[in-house]
């Protein structure tokens, strides 16, 4: 059994880097066809492959790793699956606290604080 596993690893496996994007898209589309979102498999497969390629990490020896746990899904209640999009970067699940607030801010400065900003009653 160990010899057969060793043979498979050495001779029958193919690196993901050598496959190319088209082969990855076909694999993901085929996998999604049997799931609940099978009708939207084409649109989701492109987003999935883009997300996996975005988290690619190459070490000093030139080996590529794809840490899937680095991909986060943000679920918005009341939105449909057709509104899904891939965002390069990090998304904060926040909303506006008042209607007059902007929905989009360019060149924003973000402060990382380690204390609560809520008002306290004494």
mmCIF file of N, CA and C in Angstrom:
data_model
loop_
_atom_site.group_PDB
_atom_site.id
_atom_site.type_symbol
_atom_site.label_atom_id
_atom_site.label_comp_id
_atom_site.label_asym_id
_atom_site.label_seq_id
_atom_site.Cartn_x
_atom_site.Cartn_y
_atom_site.Cartn_z
ATOM 1 N N UNK A 1 0.818 -1.191 0.000
ATOM 2 C CA UNK A 1 0.000 0.000 0.000
ATOM 3 C C UNK A 1 0.870 1.266 0.000
ATOM 4 N N UNK A 2 1.908 1.282 0.807
ATOM 5 C CA UNK A 2 2.778 2.451 0.871
ATOM 6 C C UNK A 2 3.503 2.679 -0.445
ATOM 7 N N UNK A 3 3.876 1.603 -1.098
ATOM 8 C CA UNK A 3 4.559 1.730 -2.383
ATOM 9 C C UNK A 3 3.625 2.318 -3.439
ATOM 10 N N UNK A 4 2.356 1.915 -3.401
ATOM 11 C CA UNK A 4 1.410 2.450 -4.388
ATOM 12 C C UNK A 4 1.152 3.941 -4.143
ATOM 13 N N UNK A 5 1.066 4.350 -2.881
ATOM 14 C CA UNK A 5 0.892 5.766 -2.558
ATOM 15 C C UNK A 5 2.113 6.552 -3.002
ATOM 16 N N UNK A 6 3.287 6.000 -2.778
ATOM 17 C CA UNK A 6 4.523 6.660 -3.186
ATOM 18 C C UNK A 6 4.581 6.812 -4.708
ATOM 19 N N UNK A 7 4.169 5.768 -5.423
ATOM 20 C CA UNK A 7 4.152 5.819 -6.887
ATOM 21 C C UNK A 7 3.185 6.894 -7.386
ATOM 22 N N UNK A 8 2.000 6.965 -6.771
ATOM 23 C CA UNK A 8 1.011 7.962 -7.177
ATOM 24 C C UNK A 8 1.552 9.365 -6.954
ATOM 25 N N UNK A 9 2.161 9.610 -5.795
ATOM 26 C CA UNK A 9 2.706 10.939 -5.496
ATOM 27 C C UNK A 9 3.824 11.334 -6.452
ATOM 28 N N UNK A 10 4.650 10.389 -6.827
ATOM 29 C CA UNK A 10 5.803 10.700 -7.674
ATOM 30 C C UNK A 10 5.468 10.790 -9.153
ATOM 31 N N UNK A 11 4.535 9.952 -9.629
ATOM 32 C CA UNK A 11 4.317 9.837 -11.069
ATOM 33 C C UNK A 11 2.956 10.307 -11.586
ATOM 34 N N UNK A 12 1.945 10.341 -10.752
ATOM 35 C CA UNK A 12 0.600 10.617 -11.240
ATOM 36 C C UNK A 12 0.030 11.956 -10.779
ATOM 37 N N UNK A 13 0.720 12.668 -9.929
ATOM 38 C CA UNK A 13 0.219 13.969 -9.485
ATOM 39 C C UNK A 13 0.748 15.080 -10.378
ATOM 40 N N UNK A 14 -0.040 16.145 -10.481
ATOM 41 C CA UNK A 14 0.320 17.289 -11.300
ATOM 42 C C UNK A 14 0.233 18.535 -10.428
ATOM 43 N N UNK A 15 1.211 19.395 -10.541
ATOM 44 C CA UNK A 15 1.222 20.639 -9.773
ATOM 45 C C UNK A 15 0.131 21.575 -10.277
ATOM 46 N N UNK A 16 -0.493 22.308 -9.352
ATOM 47 C CA UNK A 16 -1.546 23.246 -9.718
ATOM 48 C C UNK A 16 -0.990 24.361 -10.608
ATOM 49 N N UNK A 17 0.265 24.746 -10.392
ATOM 50 C CA UNK A 17 0.871 25.817 -11.188
ATOM 51 C C UNK A 17 0.979 25.458 -12.664
ATOM 52 N N UNK A 18 1.129 24.172 -12.972
ATOM 53 C CA UNK A 18 1.285 23.758 -14.362
ATOM 54 C C UNK A 18 -0.053 23.619 -15.096
ATOM 55 N N UNK A 19 -1.160 23.591 -14.362
ATOM 56 C CA UNK A 19 -2.467 23.376 -14.992
ATOM 57 C C UNK A 19 -2.947 24.581 -15.796
ATOM 58 N N UNK A 20 -2.792 25.754 -15.265
ATOM 59 C CA UNK A 20 -3.310 26.934 -15.938
ATOM 60 C C UNK A 20 -4.702 27.286 -15.449
ATOM 61 N N UNK A 21 -5.102 28.505 -15.694
ATOM 62 C CA UNK A 21 -6.382 29.020 -15.197
ATOM 63 C C UNK A 21 -7.586 28.309 -15.815
ATOM 64 N N UNK A 22 -7.507 27.991 -17.089
ATOM 65 C CA UNK A 22 -8.645 27.358 -17.771
ATOM 66 C C UNK A 22 -8.970 25.985 -17.173
ATOM 67 N N UNK A 23 -7.951 25.200 -16.859
ATOM 68 C CA UNK A 23 -8.170 23.887 -16.245
ATOM 69 C C UNK A 23 -8.768 24.035 -14.848
ATOM 70 N N UNK A 24 -8.311 25.037 -14.108
ATOM 71 C CA UNK A 24 -8.878 25.275 -12.780
ATOM 72 C C UNK A 24 -10.335 25.698 -12.870
ATOM 73 N N UNK A 25 -10.655 26.557 -13.839
ATOM 74 C CA UNK A 25 -12.046 26.978 -14.027
ATOM 75 C C UNK A 25 -12.938 25.788 -14.375
ATOM 76 N N UNK A 26 -12.468 24.913 -15.228
ATOM 77 C CA UNK A 26 -13.251 23.725 -15.594
ATOM 78 C C UNK A 26 -13.464 22.809 -14.401
ATOM 79 N N UNK A 27 -12.440 22.648 -13.569
ATOM 80 C CA UNK A 27 -12.549 21.791 -12.385
ATOM 81 C C UNK A 27 -13.556 22.360 -11.401
ATOM 82 N N UNK A 28 -13.467 23.655 -11.144
ATOM 83 C CA UNK A 28 -14.391 24.282 -10.197
ATOM 84 C C UNK A 28 -15.813 24.268 -10.737
ATOM 85 N N UNK A 29 -15.987 24.544 -12.016
ATOM 86 C CA UNK A 29 -17.324 24.528 -12.618
ATOM 87 C C UNK A 29 -17.944 23.146 -12.523
ATOM 88 N N UNK A 30 -17.169 22.114 -12.805
ATOM 89 C CA UNK A 30 -17.662 20.738 -12.711
ATOM 90 C C UNK A 30 -18.061 20.402 -11.282
ATOM 91 N N UNK A 31 -17.274 20.860 -10.310
ATOM 92 C CA UNK A 31 -17.578 20.601 -8.902
ATOM 93 C C UNK A 31 -18.856 21.313 -8.479
ATOM 94 N N UNK A 32 -19.048 22.539 -8.934
ATOM 95 C CA UNK A 32 -20.220 23.318 -8.525
ATOM 96 C C UNK A 32 -21.511 22.875 -9.214
ATOM 97 N N UNK A 33 -21.411 22.158 -10.320
ATOM 98 C CA UNK A 33 -22.607 21.721 -11.045
ATOM 99 C C UNK A 33 -23.508 20.860 -10.173
ATOM 100 N N UNK A 34 -22.934 20.099 -9.246
ATOM 101 C CA UNK A 34 -23.735 19.199 -8.420
ATOM 102 C C UNK A 34 -24.167 19.839 -7.106
ATOM 103 N N UNK A 35 -23.879 21.095 -6.894
ATOM 104 C CA UNK A 35 -24.242 21.775 -5.651
ATOM 105 C C UNK A 35 -25.500 22.621 -5.855
ATOM 106 N N UNK A 36 -25.920 23.294 -4.798
ATOM 107 C CA UNK A 36 -27.122 24.121 -4.863
ATOM 108 C C UNK A 36 -26.997 25.265 -5.855
ATOM 109 N N UNK A 37 -25.786 25.763 -6.048
ATOM 110 C CA UNK A 37 -25.586 26.898 -6.944
ATOM 111 C C UNK A 37 -25.166 26.444 -8.342
ATOM 112 N N UNK A 38 -25.567 25.254 -8.725
ATOM 113 C CA UNK A 38 -25.183 24.692 -10.017
ATOM 114 C C UNK A 38 -25.571 25.553 -11.198
ATOM 115 N N UNK A 39 -26.700 26.264 -11.084
ATOM 116 C CA UNK A 39 -27.126 27.109 -12.198
ATOM 117 C C UNK A 39 -26.225 28.333 -12.351
ATOM 118 N N UNK A 40 -25.563 28.736 -11.276
ATOM 119 C CA UNK A 40 -24.667 29.892 -11.317
ATOM 120 C C UNK A 40 -23.199 29.472 -11.276
ATOM 121 N N UNK A 41 -22.921 28.246 -11.663
ATOM 122 C CA UNK A 41 -21.565 27.702 -11.547
ATOM 123 C C UNK A 41 -20.542 28.493 -12.351
ATOM 124 N N UNK A 42 -20.923 28.978 -13.510
ATOM 125 C CA UNK A 42 -19.982 29.719 -14.355
ATOM 126 C C UNK A 42 -19.500 30.997 -13.673
ATOM 127 N N UNK A 43 -20.439 31.763 -13.108
ATOM 128 C CA UNK A 43 -20.046 33.032 -12.485
ATOM 129 C C UNK A 43 -19.278 32.798 -11.190
ATOM 130 N N UNK A 44 -19.689 31.796 -10.400
ATOM 131 C CA UNK A 44 -19.000 31.537 -9.144
ATOM 132 C C UNK A 44 -17.624 30.922 -9.351
ATOM 133 N N UNK A 45 -17.454 30.118 -10.378
ATOM 134 C CA UNK A 45 -16.154 29.474 -10.590
ATOM 135 C C UNK A 45 -15.066 30.505 -10.870
ATOM 136 N N UNK A 46 -15.388 31.545 -11.617
ATOM 137 C CA UNK A 46 -14.417 32.600 -11.895
ATOM 138 C C UNK A 46 -14.035 33.333 -10.610
ATOM 139 N N UNK A 47 -15.002 33.597 -9.742
ATOM 140 C CA UNK A 47 -14.732 34.270 -8.477
ATOM 141 C C UNK A 47 -13.900 33.395 -7.551
ATOM 142 N N UNK A 48 -14.178 32.108 -7.539
ATOM 143 C CA UNK A 48 -13.447 31.181 -6.671
ATOM 144 C C UNK A 48 -11.995 31.073 -7.113
ATOM 145 N N UNK A 49 -11.753 30.898 -8.396
ATOM 146 C CA UNK A 49 -10.381 30.783 -8.899
ATOM 147 C C UNK A 49 -9.615 32.084 -8.654
ATOM 148 N N UNK A 50 -10.267 33.219 -8.835
ATOM 149 C CA UNK A 50 -9.610 34.507 -8.562
ATOM 150 C C UNK A 50 -9.237 34.637 -7.096
ATOM 151 N N UNK A 51 -10.118 34.194 -6.197
ATOM 152 C CA UNK A 51 -9.842 34.267 -4.761
ATOM 153 C C UNK A 51 -8.673 33.362 -4.379
ATOM 154 N N UNK A 52 -8.625 32.167 -4.951
ATOM 155 C CA UNK A 52 -7.532 31.245 -4.638
ATOM 156 C C UNK A 52 -6.207 31.778 -5.179
ATOM 157 N N UNK A 53 -6.234 32.345 -6.368
ATOM 158 C CA UNK A 53 -5.000 32.918 -6.928
ATOM 159 C C UNK A 53 -4.534 34.127 -6.125
ATOM 160 N N UNK A 54 -5.454 34.837 -5.492
ATOM 161 C CA UNK A 54 -5.090 36.030 -4.724
ATOM 162 C C UNK A 54 -4.345 35.689 -3.437
ATOM 163 N N UNK A 55 -4.567 34.490 -2.878
ATOM 164 C CA UNK A 55 -3.911 34.115 -1.621
ATOM 165 C C UNK A 55 -2.655 33.270 -1.841
ATOM 166 N N UNK A 56 -2.223 33.160 -3.087
ATOM 167 C CA UNK A 56 -1.037 32.353 -3.403
ATOM 168 C C UNK A 56 0.197 32.934 -2.708
ATOM 169 N N UNK A 57 0.959 32.063 -2.045
ATOM 170 C CA UNK A 57 2.175 32.457 -1.347
ATOM 171 C C UNK A 57 3.307 31.579 -1.855
ATOM 172 N N UNK A 58 4.432 32.188 -2.203
ATOM 173 C CA UNK A 58 5.596 31.440 -2.670
ATOM 174 C C UNK A 58 6.700 31.566 -1.626
ATOM 175 N N UNK A 59 7.264 30.420 -1.222
ATOM 176 C CA UNK A 59 8.320 30.454 -0.209
ATOM 177 C C UNK A 59 9.690 30.651 -0.856
ATOM 178 N N UNK A 60 10.754 30.586 -0.054
ATOM 179 C CA UNK A 60 12.118 30.828 -0.544
ATOM 180 C C UNK A 60 12.570 29.809 -1.587
ATOM 181 N N UNK A 61 12.030 28.603 -1.515
ATOM 182 C CA UNK A 61 12.414 27.556 -2.466
ATOM 183 C C UNK A 61 11.602 27.602 -3.753
ATOM 184 N N UNK A 62 10.708 28.550 -3.859
ATOM 185 C CA UNK A 62 9.900 28.683 -5.065
ATOM 186 C C UNK A 62 8.656 27.820 -5.075
ATOM 187 N N UNK A 63 8.339 27.196 -3.947
ATOM 188 C CA UNK A 63 7.149 26.353 -3.856
ATOM 189 C C UNK A 63 5.930 27.232 -3.568
ATOM 190 N N UNK A 64 4.875 27.013 -4.310
ATOM 191 C CA UNK A 64 3.651 27.802 -4.144
ATOM 192 C C UNK A 64 2.707 27.101 -3.179
ATOM 193 N N UNK A 65 2.119 27.866 -2.301
ATOM 194 C CA UNK A 65 1.110 27.372 -1.361
ATOM 195 C C UNK A 65 -0.138 28.222 -1.536
ATOM 196 N N UNK A 66 -1.284 27.611 -1.313
ATOM 197 C CA UNK A 66 -2.557 28.300 -1.426
ATOM 198 C C UNK A 66 -3.320 28.132 -0.112
ATOM 199 N N UNK A 67 -3.109 29.024 0.856
ATOM 200 C CA UNK A 67 -3.797 28.883 2.159
ATOM 201 C C UNK A 67 -5.286 29.233 2.032
ATOM 202 N N UNK A 68 -6.107 28.225 1.841
ATOM 203 C CA UNK A 68 -7.541 28.419 1.624
ATOM 204 C C UNK A 68 -8.199 29.098 2.824
ATOM 205 N N UNK A 69 -7.663 28.882 4.021
ATOM 206 C CA UNK A 69 -8.248 29.511 5.209
ATOM 207 C C UNK A 69 -8.062 31.026 5.202
ATOM 208 N N UNK A 70 -7.225 31.543 4.324
ATOM 209 C CA UNK A 70 -7.037 32.989 4.213
ATOM 210 C C UNK A 70 -8.151 33.649 3.407
ATOM 211 N N UNK A 71 -9.023 32.842 2.801
ATOM 212 C CA UNK A 71 -10.160 33.372 2.043
ATOM 213 C C UNK A 71 -11.347 33.482 2.989
ATOM 214 N N UNK A 72 -11.921 34.662 3.086
ATOM 215 C CA UNK A 72 -13.069 34.891 3.959
ATOM 216 C C UNK A 72 -14.298 35.198 3.130
ATOM 217 N N UNK A 73 -15.419 34.623 3.539
ATOM 218 C CA UNK A 73 -16.696 34.897 2.890
ATOM 219 C C UNK A 73 -17.511 35.785 3.804
ATOM 220 N N UNK A 74 -18.044 36.833 3.259
ATOM 221 C CA UNK A 74 -18.887 37.747 4.016
ATOM 222 C C UNK A 74 -20.309 37.582 3.512
ATOM 223 N N UNK A 75 -21.195 37.131 4.383
ATOM 224 C CA UNK A 75 -22.579 36.898 3.979
ATOM 225 C C UNK A 75 -23.432 38.093 4.370
ATOM 226 N N UNK A 76 -24.155 38.625 3.401
ATOM 227 C CA UNK A 76 -25.039 39.758 3.627
ATOM 228 C C UNK A 76 -26.479 39.252 3.543
ATOM 229 N N UNK A 77 -27.210 39.394 4.617
ATOM 230 C CA UNK A 77 -28.594 38.923 4.636
ATOM 231 C C UNK A 77 -29.463 39.811 3.747
ATOM 232 N N UNK A 78 -30.325 39.187 2.983
ATOM 233 C CA UNK A 78 -31.220 39.924 2.106
ATOM 234 C C UNK A 78 -30.685 40.123 0.704
ATOM 235 N N UNK A 79 -29.437 39.741 0.455
ATOM 236 C CA UNK A 79 -28.857 39.881 -0.886
ATOM 237 C C UNK A 79 -28.936 38.541 -1.605
ATOM 238 N N UNK A 80 -28.963 38.595 -2.924
ATOM 239 C CA UNK A 80 -29.027 37.356 -3.686
ATOM 240 C C UNK A 80 -27.627 36.897 -4.071
ATOM 241 N N UNK A 81 -27.529 35.666 -4.511
ATOM 242 C CA UNK A 81 -26.243 35.113 -4.918
ATOM 243 C C UNK A 81 -25.707 35.807 -6.163
ATOM 244 N N UNK A 82 -26.584 36.371 -6.967
ATOM 245 C CA UNK A 82 -26.155 37.066 -8.183
ATOM 246 C C UNK A 82 -25.398 38.358 -7.868
ATOM 247 N N UNK A 83 -25.587 38.887 -6.673
ATOM 248 C CA UNK A 83 -24.912 40.125 -6.275
ATOM 249 C C UNK A 83 -23.528 39.861 -5.700
ATOM 250 N N UNK A 84 -23.097 38.613 -5.645
ATOM 251 C CA UNK A 84 -21.794 38.259 -5.084
ATOM 252 C C UNK A 84 -20.676 38.827 -5.937
ATOM 253 N N UNK A 85 -19.601 39.212 -5.271
ATOM 254 C CA UNK A 85 -18.447 39.729 -5.996
ATOM 255 C C UNK A 85 -17.169 39.385 -5.241
ATOM 256 N N UNK A 86 -16.079 39.293 -5.984
ATOM 257 C CA UNK A 86 -14.764 39.035 -5.403
ATOM 258 C C UNK A 86 -14.081 40.377 -5.187
ATOM 259 N N UNK A 87 -13.619 40.605 -3.955
ATOM 260 C CA UNK A 87 -12.950 41.854 -3.616
ATOM 261 C C UNK A 87 -11.511 41.530 -3.246
ATOM 262 N N UNK A 88 -10.563 42.146 -3.942
ATOM 263 C CA UNK A 88 -9.154 41.981 -3.606
ATOM 264 C C UNK A 88 -8.859 42.882 -2.423
ATOM 265 N N UNK A 89 -8.564 42.312 -1.282
ATOM 266 C CA UNK A 89 -8.308 43.090 -0.087
ATOM 267 C C UNK A 89 -9.160 42.580 1.055
ATOM 268 N N UNK A 90 -9.452 43.454 1.989
ATOM 269 C CA UNK A 90 -10.240 43.074 3.158
ATOM 270 C C UNK A 90 -11.490 43.932 3.233
ATOM 271 N N UNK A 91 -12.616 43.313 3.500
ATOM 272 C CA UNK A 91 -13.893 44.005 3.574
ATOM 273 C C UNK A 91 -14.357 44.028 5.023
ATOM 274 N N UNK A 92 -14.726 45.193 5.494
ATOM 275 C CA UNK A 92 -15.276 45.320 6.840
ATOM 276 C C UNK A 92 -16.795 45.286 6.758
ATOM 277 N N UNK A 93 -17.425 44.399 7.494
ATOM 278 C CA UNK A 93 -18.892 44.301 7.430
ATOM 279 C C UNK A 93 -19.555 45.409 8.246
ATOM 280 N N UNK A 94 -19.540 46.599 7.725
ATOM 281 C CA UNK A 94 -20.124 47.741 8.424
ATOM 282 C C UNK A 94 -21.200 48.373 7.548
ATOM 283 N N UNK A 95 -22.067 49.080 8.183
ATOM 284 C CA UNK A 95 -23.096 49.803 7.454
ATOM 285 C C UNK A 95 -23.102 51.251 7.904
ATOM 286 N N UNK A 96 -23.917 52.038 7.281
ATOM 287 C CA UNK A 96 -24.029 53.443 7.676
ATOM 288 C C UNK A 96 -24.906 53.546 8.911
ATOM 289 N N UNK A 97 -24.534 54.417 9.821
ATOM 290 C CA UNK A 97 -25.373 54.617 10.998
ATOM 291 C C UNK A 97 -26.401 55.719 10.768
ATOM 292 N N UNK A 98 -26.243 56.506 9.709
ATOM 293 C CA UNK A 98 -27.218 57.537 9.357
ATOM 294 C C UNK A 98 -27.313 57.624 7.838
ATOM 295 N N UNK A 99 -28.455 58.030 7.334
ATOM 296 C CA UNK A 99 -28.672 58.104 5.889
ATOM 297 C C UNK A 99 -27.768 59.134 5.215
ATOM 298 N N UNK A 100 -27.339 60.155 5.931
ATOM 299 C CA UNK A 100 -26.513 61.199 5.347
ATOM 300 C C UNK A 100 -25.056 60.798 5.185
ATOM 301 N N UNK A 101 -24.662 59.657 5.724
ATOM 302 C CA UNK A 101 -23.269 59.223 5.627
ATOM 303 C C UNK A 101 -22.970 58.696 4.226
ATOM 304 N N UNK A 102 -21.741 58.869 3.762
ATOM 305 C CA UNK A 102 -21.401 58.369 2.423
ATOM 306 C C UNK A 102 -21.344 56.842 2.394
ATOM 307 N N UNK A 103 -21.594 56.262 1.230
ATOM 308 C CA UNK A 103 -21.513 54.812 1.071
ATOM 309 C C UNK A 103 -20.153 54.384 0.544
ATOM 310 N N UNK A 104 -19.352 55.323 0.059
ATOM 311 C CA UNK A 104 -18.039 55.010 -0.509
ATOM 312 C C UNK A 104 -17.066 56.118 -0.114
ATOM 313 N N UNK A 105 -15.876 55.739 0.369
ATOM 314 C CA UNK A 105 -14.867 56.710 0.787
ATOM 315 C C UNK A 105 -13.556 56.363 0.099
ATOM 316 N N UNK A 106 -12.962 57.330 -0.587
ATOM 317 C CA UNK A 106 -11.671 57.118 -1.240
ATOM 318 C C UNK A 106 -10.552 57.623 -0.342
ATOM 319 N N UNK A 107 -9.395 56.976 -0.410
ATOM 320 C CA UNK A 107 -8.201 57.359 0.347
ATOM 321 C C UNK A 107 -8.497 57.506 1.839
ATOM 322 N N UNK A 108 -9.234 56.564 2.393
ATOM 323 C CA UNK A 108 -9.602 56.617 3.807
ATOM 324 C C UNK A 108 -8.403 56.261 4.678
ATOM 325 N N UNK A 109 -8.359 56.853 5.848
ATOM 326 C CA UNK A 109 -7.341 56.533 6.837
ATOM 327 C C UNK A 109 -8.017 55.729 7.933
ATOM 328 N N UNK A 110 -7.451 54.576 8.255
ATOM 329 C CA UNK A 110 -8.062 53.660 9.216
ATOM 330 C C UNK A 110 -7.189 53.603 10.460
ATOM 331 N N UNK A 111 -7.798 53.803 11.614
ATOM 332 C CA UNK A 111 -7.083 53.721 12.889
ATOM 333 C C UNK A 111 -7.358 52.363 13.515
ATOM 334 N N UNK A 112 -6.321 51.674 13.925
ATOM 335 C CA UNK A 112 -6.453 50.395 14.616
ATOM 336 C C UNK A 112 -6.298 50.655 16.109
ATOM 337 N N UNK A 113 -7.401 50.617 16.832
ATOM 338 C CA UNK A 113 -7.407 50.949 18.253
ATOM 339 C C UNK A 113 -7.619 49.701 19.088
ATOM 340 N N UNK A 114 -7.070 49.710 20.279
ATOM 341 C CA UNK A 114 -7.202 48.564 21.169
ATOM 342 C C UNK A 114 -8.061 48.920 22.381
ATOM 343 N N UNK A 115 -9.013 49.823 22.195
ATOM 344 C CA UNK A 115 -9.939 50.160 23.281
ATOM 345 C C UNK A 115 -11.285 50.524 22.687
ATOM 346 N N UNK A 116 -12.308 50.461 23.516
ATOM 347 C CA UNK A 116 -13.675 50.665 23.090
ATOM 348 C C UNK A 116 -13.972 52.163 22.978
ATOM 349 N N UNK A 117 -14.651 52.571 21.920
ATOM 350 C CA UNK A 117 -14.997 53.965 21.715
ATOM 351 C C UNK A 117 -16.423 54.307 22.142
ATOM 352 N N UNK A 118 -17.142 53.339 22.704
ATOM 353 C CA UNK A 118 -18.519 53.584 23.142
ATOM 354 C C UNK A 118 -18.519 54.492 24.362
ATOM 355 N N UNK A 119 -19.596 55.281 24.479
ATOM 356 C CA UNK A 119 -19.758 56.139 25.644
ATOM 357 C C UNK A 119 -20.202 55.298 26.841
ATOM 358 N N UNK A 120 -19.652 55.597 27.983
ATOM 359 C CA UNK A 120 -20.032 54.894 29.201
ATOM 360 C C UNK A 120 -20.738 55.858 30.150
ATOM 361 N N UNK A 121 -21.802 55.374 30.788
ATOM 362 C CA UNK A 121 -22.498 56.185 31.791
ATOM 363 C C UNK A 121 -21.881 55.874 33.147
ATOM 364 N N UNK A 122 -21.543 56.919 33.854
ATOM 365 C CA UNK A 122 -20.952 56.742 35.189
ATOM 366 C C UNK A 122 -21.953 57.019 36.268
#
